[in-house]
C-alpha cells in the first residue's frame, strides 16, 4: 500500500517525497533544463543572480507539474478537463472545424490562471474521433470572444456510451503554445492527461443535449476529478 513504512527510513522518505511532489509533464523539461544551465552560469557571474535563476527555474517546474488524479467511479458523467475557475456556462455552437452540426450545445468554460495546473485531461472514457487545430488571436482567455477568436485545438470524443463530447484548448493572453498528445482513433480512459497549454489559458467543454450541469459559475474545478455534468440516458443525447 502506498505510504506504508518500508522499514528503511531513507526509502520511506523518498516514497513520501514522490507522493507529495507531483511529477513534471515532459513539455516542461527543456525549460527546466535550460533554467538550470542559466542558473549555473548566473551564479558564476554573481551569486544573487544565481538565486534569482534558481527561483525562476523552480517556478517553471511547478508550472509544468502533473499531479496524479483519480476520476470518480461514476458512469455517464463528464469530468473537468482542467484545474481552474468556471468562468462561463452558456449555450454555444462547437468549433466549425470539427464539422459538427451548427446547433448550440451547453458549454462549460474553465479559466486557468498561471498558478493552476496546466495539463488537460480527458473528460470521459472513449475514442478520439477528430482533432482539429486552428490558429488565431491571443486575447485574454477570460473574455467571451476568446472561444471564437483565439488560437485553439479541438478534440471530438465519442464516449463508451455513444455521447459526443467536445473539449477545446484555448490559448490566452500569455499562453502561446498548445500541445495535444492524442490522435484520431485513439482510445482513452477518463482523466488521462492528453495535452498542455503553456502560461495561462482556457478549456471549453461542449456537452450533448440533455446533459445536466453540476457546477456553478465561479466554482473551482479539479481536472480529472470534478464532475461537471451528468450526461443524458442512452437514446436521449
CSV table of C-alpha atoms in Angstrom, one decimal:
chain,number,residue,atom,x,y,z
A,1,UNK,CA,0.0,0.0,0.0
A,2,UNK,CA,1.3,3.5,-0.9
A,3,UNK,CA,2.6,5.5,2.0
A,4,UNK,CA,3.3,2.4,4.3
A,5,UNK,CA,6.6,2.2,6.0
A,6,UNK,CA,9.2,0.0,4.3
A,7,UNK,CA,11.4,-0.3,7.4
A,8,UNK,CA,14.1,1.8,5.7
A,9,UNK,CA,13.9,5.5,6.8
A,10,UNK,CA,15.6,6.8,3.6
A,11,UNK,CA,13.4,4.7,1.3
A,12,UNK,CA,10.3,5.8,3.2
A,13,UNK,CA,11.4,9.5,2.9
A,14,UNK,CA,11.8,9.0,-0.8
A,15,UNK,CA,8.4,7.4,-1.1
A,16,UNK,CA,6.8,10.3,0.8
A,17,UNK,CA,8.5,12.8,-1.5
A,18,UNK,CA,7.2,11.0,-4.6
A,19,UNK,CA,3.7,11.2,-3.2
A,20,UNK,CA,4.0,14.9,-2.1
A,21,UNK,CA,5.9,16.4,-5.1
A,22,UNK,CA,3.9,15.9,-8.3
A,23,UNK,CA,5.9,14.8,-11.4
A,24,UNK,CA,6.6,17.2,-14.3
A,25,UNK,CA,5.0,17.0,-17.7
A,26,UNK,CA,7.6,16.2,-20.4
A,27,UNK,CA,6.8,19.5,-22.1
A,28,UNK,CA,8.5,21.3,-19.2
A,29,UNK,CA,11.8,19.5,-19.4
A,30,UNK,CA,13.5,21.8,-22.0
A,31,UNK,CA,12.5,24.9,-20.0
A,32,UNK,CA,13.7,23.5,-16.6
A,33,UNK,CA,17.0,22.1,-18.0
A,34,UNK,CA,17.6,25.4,-19.7
A,35,UNK,CA,16.8,27.2,-16.5
A,36,UNK,CA,19.3,25.1,-14.6
A,37,UNK,CA,22.0,25.8,-17.1
A,38,UNK,CA,21.3,29.5,-16.9
A,39,UNK,CA,21.3,29.4,-13.1
A,40,UNK,CA,24.8,27.8,-13.0
A,41,UNK,CA,26.1,30.5,-15.4
A,42,UNK,CA,24.5,33.4,-13.5
A,43,UNK,CA,25.8,32.0,-10.2
A,44,UNK,CA,29.3,32.2,-11.6
A,45,UNK,CA,28.8,35.9,-12.5
A,46,UNK,CA,27.0,37.0,-9.3
A,47,UNK,CA,25.5,34.8,-6.6
A,48,UNK,CA,22.3,36.8,-6.2
A,49,UNK,CA,21.6,36.3,-9.9
A,50,UNK,CA,22.1,32.6,-9.4
A,51,UNK,CA,19.5,32.7,-6.6
A,52,UNK,CA,17.0,34.5,-8.9
A,53,UNK,CA,17.7,32.0,-11.6
A,54,UNK,CA,17.1,29.1,-9.2
A,55,UNK,CA,13.8,30.6,-8.0
A,56,UNK,CA,12.7,31.1,-11.6
A,57,UNK,CA,13.6,27.6,-12.6
A,58,UNK,CA,11.6,26.2,-9.6
A,59,UNK,CA,8.6,28.2,-10.5
A,60,UNK,CA,8.8,26.9,-14.1
A,61,UNK,CA,9.0,23.3,-12.8
A,62,UNK,CA,5.9,24.0,-10.7
A,63,UNK,CA,4.0,25.3,-13.7
A,64,UNK,CA,4.6,22.1,-15.6
A,65,UNK,CA,3.5,19.9,-12.7
A,66,UNK,CA,1.3,16.9,-13.5
A,67,UNK,CA,-0.3,15.7,-10.2
A,68,UNK,CA,-1.9,12.3,-10.0
A,69,UNK,CA,-5.7,12.4,-10.2
A,70,UNK,CA,-8.4,9.8,-9.5
A,71,UNK,CA,-11.5,10.0,-11.6
A,72,UNK,CA,-14.8,9.5,-9.7
A,73,UNK,CA,-16.3,6.0,-10.0
A,74,UNK,CA,-19.5,7.3,-11.7
A,75,UNK,CA,-20.8,6.3,-15.0
A,76,UNK,CA,-22.3,8.6,-17.7
A,77,UNK,CA,-20.7,11.8,-16.4
A,78,UNK,CA,-18.3,14.4,-17.9
A,79,UNK,CA,-15.4,15.4,-15.6
A,80,UNK,CA,-13.4,18.6,-15.7
A,81,UNK,CA,-10.6,18.6,-18.2
A,82,UNK,CA,-8.6,21.3,-16.3
A,83,UNK,CA,-8.0,22.9,-13.0
A,84,UNK,CA,-9.3,26.4,-12.8
A,85,UNK,CA,-12.3,28.6,-12.3
A,86,UNK,CA,-15.7,28.1,-14.1
A,87,UNK,CA,-16.0,31.3,-16.0
A,88,UNK,CA,-18.9,30.7,-18.3
A,89,UNK,CA,-21.9,28.3,-18.6
A,90,UNK,CA,-23.8,29.0,-21.7
A,91,UNK,CA,-25.1,27.6,-25.0
A,92,UNK,CA,-22.8,27.9,-28.0
A,93,UNK,CA,-22.0,26.3,-31.3
A,94,UNK,CA,-19.0,23.9,-31.3
A,95,UNK,CA,-15.9,24.9,-33.3
A,96,UNK,CA,-16.8,24.7,-37.0
A,97,UNK,CA,-13.5,22.9,-37.9
A,98,UNK,CA,-14.9,19.7,-36.3
A,99,UNK,CA,-17.6,19.5,-38.9
A,100,UNK,CA,-20.5,19.1,-36.4
A,101,UNK,CA,-24.0,20.5,-37.0
A,102,UNK,CA,-24.1,24.2,-36.3
A,103,UNK,CA,-26.5,23.7,-33.3
A,104,UNK,CA,-25.9,25.3,-29.9
A,105,UNK,CA,-24.8,23.0,-27.1
A,106,UNK,CA,-24.3,23.7,-23.4
A,107,UNK,CA,-20.7,24.8,-22.9
A,108,UNK,CA,-18.8,25.0,-19.7
A,109,UNK,CA,-15.6,27.1,-19.8
A,110,UNK,CA,-12.8,26.8,-17.2
A,111,UNK,CA,-10.3,29.6,-17.0
A,112,UNK,CA,-6.7,28.7,-15.9
A,113,UNK,CA,-4.5,31.3,-14.2
A,114,UNK,CA,-0.7,30.9,-14.4
A,115,UNK,CA,-0.9,29.4,-10.9
A,116,UNK,CA,-3.1,26.5,-11.9
A,117,UNK,CA,-2.1,23.1,-13.1
A,118,UNK,CA,-1.9,23.4,-16.9
A,119,UNK,CA,-2.2,19.9,-18.2
A,120,UNK,CA,-5.6,18.9,-19.8
A,121,UNK,CA,-7.3,15.6,-19.1
A,122,UNK,CA,-9.9,13.6,-21.0
A,123,UNK,CA,-13.5,14.3,-19.7
A,124,UNK,CA,-14.6,10.7,-20.2
A,125,UNK,CA,-13.5,7.3,-21.5
A,126,UNK,CA,-14.0,6.9,-25.2
A,127,UNK,CA,-12.5,7.2,-28.6
A,128,UNK,CA,-11.0,10.3,-30.2
A,129,UNK,CA,-12.9,10.8,-33.4
A,130,UNK,CA,-11.3,14.1,-34.6
A,131,UNK,CA,-8.5,16.5,-33.6
A,132,UNK,CA,-8.6,20.0,-35.2
A,133,UNK,CA,-6.1,22.8,-34.7
A,134,UNK,CA,-7.0,26.4,-35.7
A,135,UNK,CA,-4.6,29.4,-35.4
A,136,UNK,CA,-6.0,32.6,-34.1
A,137,UNK,CA,-5.5,35.6,-31.8
A,138,UNK,CA,-4.2,35.7,-28.2
A,139,UNK,CA,-6.9,37.7,-26.4
A,140,UNK,CA,-7.3,37.3,-22.6
A,141,UNK,CA,-8.8,33.8,-22.1
A,142,UNK,CA,-11.5,35.0,-19.7
A,143,UNK,CA,-13.2,37.1,-22.4
A,144,UNK,CA,-16.4,35.6,-24.0
A,145,UNK,CA,-15.0,36.0,-27.6
A,146,UNK,CA,-11.8,34.1,-26.7
A,147,UNK,CA,-13.6,30.9,-27.7
A,148,UNK,CA,-14.2,32.2,-31.2
A,149,UNK,CA,-11.2,34.3,-31.9
A,150,UNK,CA,-8.2,32.7,-30.1
A,151,UNK,CA,-5.8,30.0,-31.2
A,152,UNK,CA,-7.3,26.7,-30.2
A,153,UNK,CA,-7.2,22.9,-30.5
A,154,UNK,CA,-10.4,20.9,-30.5
A,155,UNK,CA,-11.0,17.2,-29.7
A,156,UNK,CA,-14.1,15.4,-30.5
A,157,UNK,CA,-14.5,12.4,-28.2
A,158,UNK,CA,-17.1,9.6,-28.5
A,159,UNK,CA,-17.8,8.2,-25.1
A,160,UNK,CA,-18.2,4.5,-24.4
A,161,UNK,CA,-21.9,5.2,-24.1
A,162,UNK,CA,-22.0,6.8,-27.5
A,163,UNK,CA,-22.2,10.5,-26.5
A,164,UNK,CA,-20.3,13.3,-28.3
A,165,UNK,CA,-18.1,15.5,-26.1
A,166,UNK,CA,-16.0,18.3,-27.5
A,167,UNK,CA,-13.1,19.6,-25.4
A,168,UNK,CA,-11.2,22.7,-26.7
A,169,UNK,CA,-7.8,24.0,-25.5
A,170,UNK,CA,-7.7,27.8,-26.0
A,171,UNK,CA,-4.6,29.9,-25.9
A,172,UNK,CA,-4.7,33.1,-23.8
A,173,UNK,CA,-3.0,36.5,-23.5
A,174,UNK,CA,0.2,34.9,-22.2
A,175,UNK,CA,-0.3,31.3,-23.5
A,176,UNK,CA,1.3,30.9,-26.9
A,177,UNK,CA,1.7,27.2,-27.2
A,178,UNK,CA,-0.9,24.4,-27.3
A,179,UNK,CA,0.2,20.8,-27.2
A,180,UNK,CA,-2.2,17.9,-27.9
A,181,UNK,CA,-0.9,14.4,-27.4
A,182,UNK,CA,-3.8,12.3,-28.6
A,183,UNK,CA,-4.6,11.2,-32.2
A,184,UNK,CA,-7.7,10.3,-34.1
A,185,UNK,CA,-8.8,6.7,-33.4
A,186,UNK,CA,-7.1,6.6,-30.1
A,187,UNK,CA,-8.9,5.0,-27.1
A,188,UNK,CA,-8.5,7.0,-23.9
A,189,UNK,CA,-9.6,6.4,-20.3
A,190,UNK,CA,-11.3,9.1,-18.2
A,191,UNK,CA,-8.9,11.6,-16.6
A,192,UNK,CA,-5.9,10.8,-18.8
A,193,UNK,CA,-3.6,13.7,-19.5
A,194,UNK,CA,-3.8,14.5,-23.2
A,195,UNK,CA,-2.2,17.9,-23.6
A,196,UNK,CA,-1.0,21.1,-22.0
A,197,UNK,CA,-1.3,24.9,-22.7
A,198,UNK,CA,1.7,26.9,-21.7
A,199,UNK,CA,1.2,30.0,-19.4
A,200,UNK,CA,-2.4,31.0,-18.9
A,201,UNK,CA,-5.4,29.7,-20.9
A,202,UNK,CA,-8.9,28.3,-21.0
A,203,UNK,CA,-10.6,25.0,-21.7
A,204,UNK,CA,-14.2,24.7,-23.1
A,205,UNK,CA,-16.3,21.5,-22.8
A,206,UNK,CA,-19.3,21.2,-25.1
A,207,UNK,CA,-21.9,18.7,-23.7
A,208,UNK,CA,-24.5,16.7,-25.6
A,209,UNK,CA,-28.2,17.9,-25.5
A,210,UNK,CA,-30.0,16.8,-22.3
A,211,UNK,CA,-26.9,17.0,-20.1
A,212,UNK,CA,-27.3,18.3,-16.5
A,213,UNK,CA,-24.6,20.7,-15.5
A,214,UNK,CA,-23.5,20.2,-11.9
A,215,UNK,CA,-21.1,23.1,-11.4
A,216,UNK,CA,-21.8,26.9,-11.0
A,217,UNK,CA,-20.1,29.9,-12.4
A,218,UNK,CA,-17.2,30.9,-10.1
A,219,UNK,CA,-16.7,27.4,-8.8
A,220,UNK,CA,-13.2,25.9,-8.9
A,221,UNK,CA,-12.6,22.6,-10.6
A,222,UNK,CA,-10.0,19.9,-10.2
A,223,UNK,CA,-9.0,18.4,-13.6
A,224,UNK,CA,-9.7,14.7,-13.8
A,225,UNK,CA,-11.8,14.6,-10.7
A,226,UNK,CA,-14.6,17.3,-10.6
A,227,UNK,CA,-17.8,16.1,-12.2
A,228,UNK,CA,-19.0,18.9,-14.5
A,229,UNK,CA,-22.2,17.3,-15.8
A,230,UNK,CA,-24.4,14.2,-15.9
A,231,UNK,CA,-24.8,13.0,-19.4
A,232,UNK,CA,-28.3,12.1,-20.7
A,233,UNK,CA,-29.5,8.5,-20.6
A,234,UNK,CA,-28.8,6.4,-23.7
A,235,UNK,CA,-31.0,7.4,-26.6
A,236,UNK,CA,-31.7,10.9,-25.3
A,237,UNK,CA,-28.3,12.6,-26.3
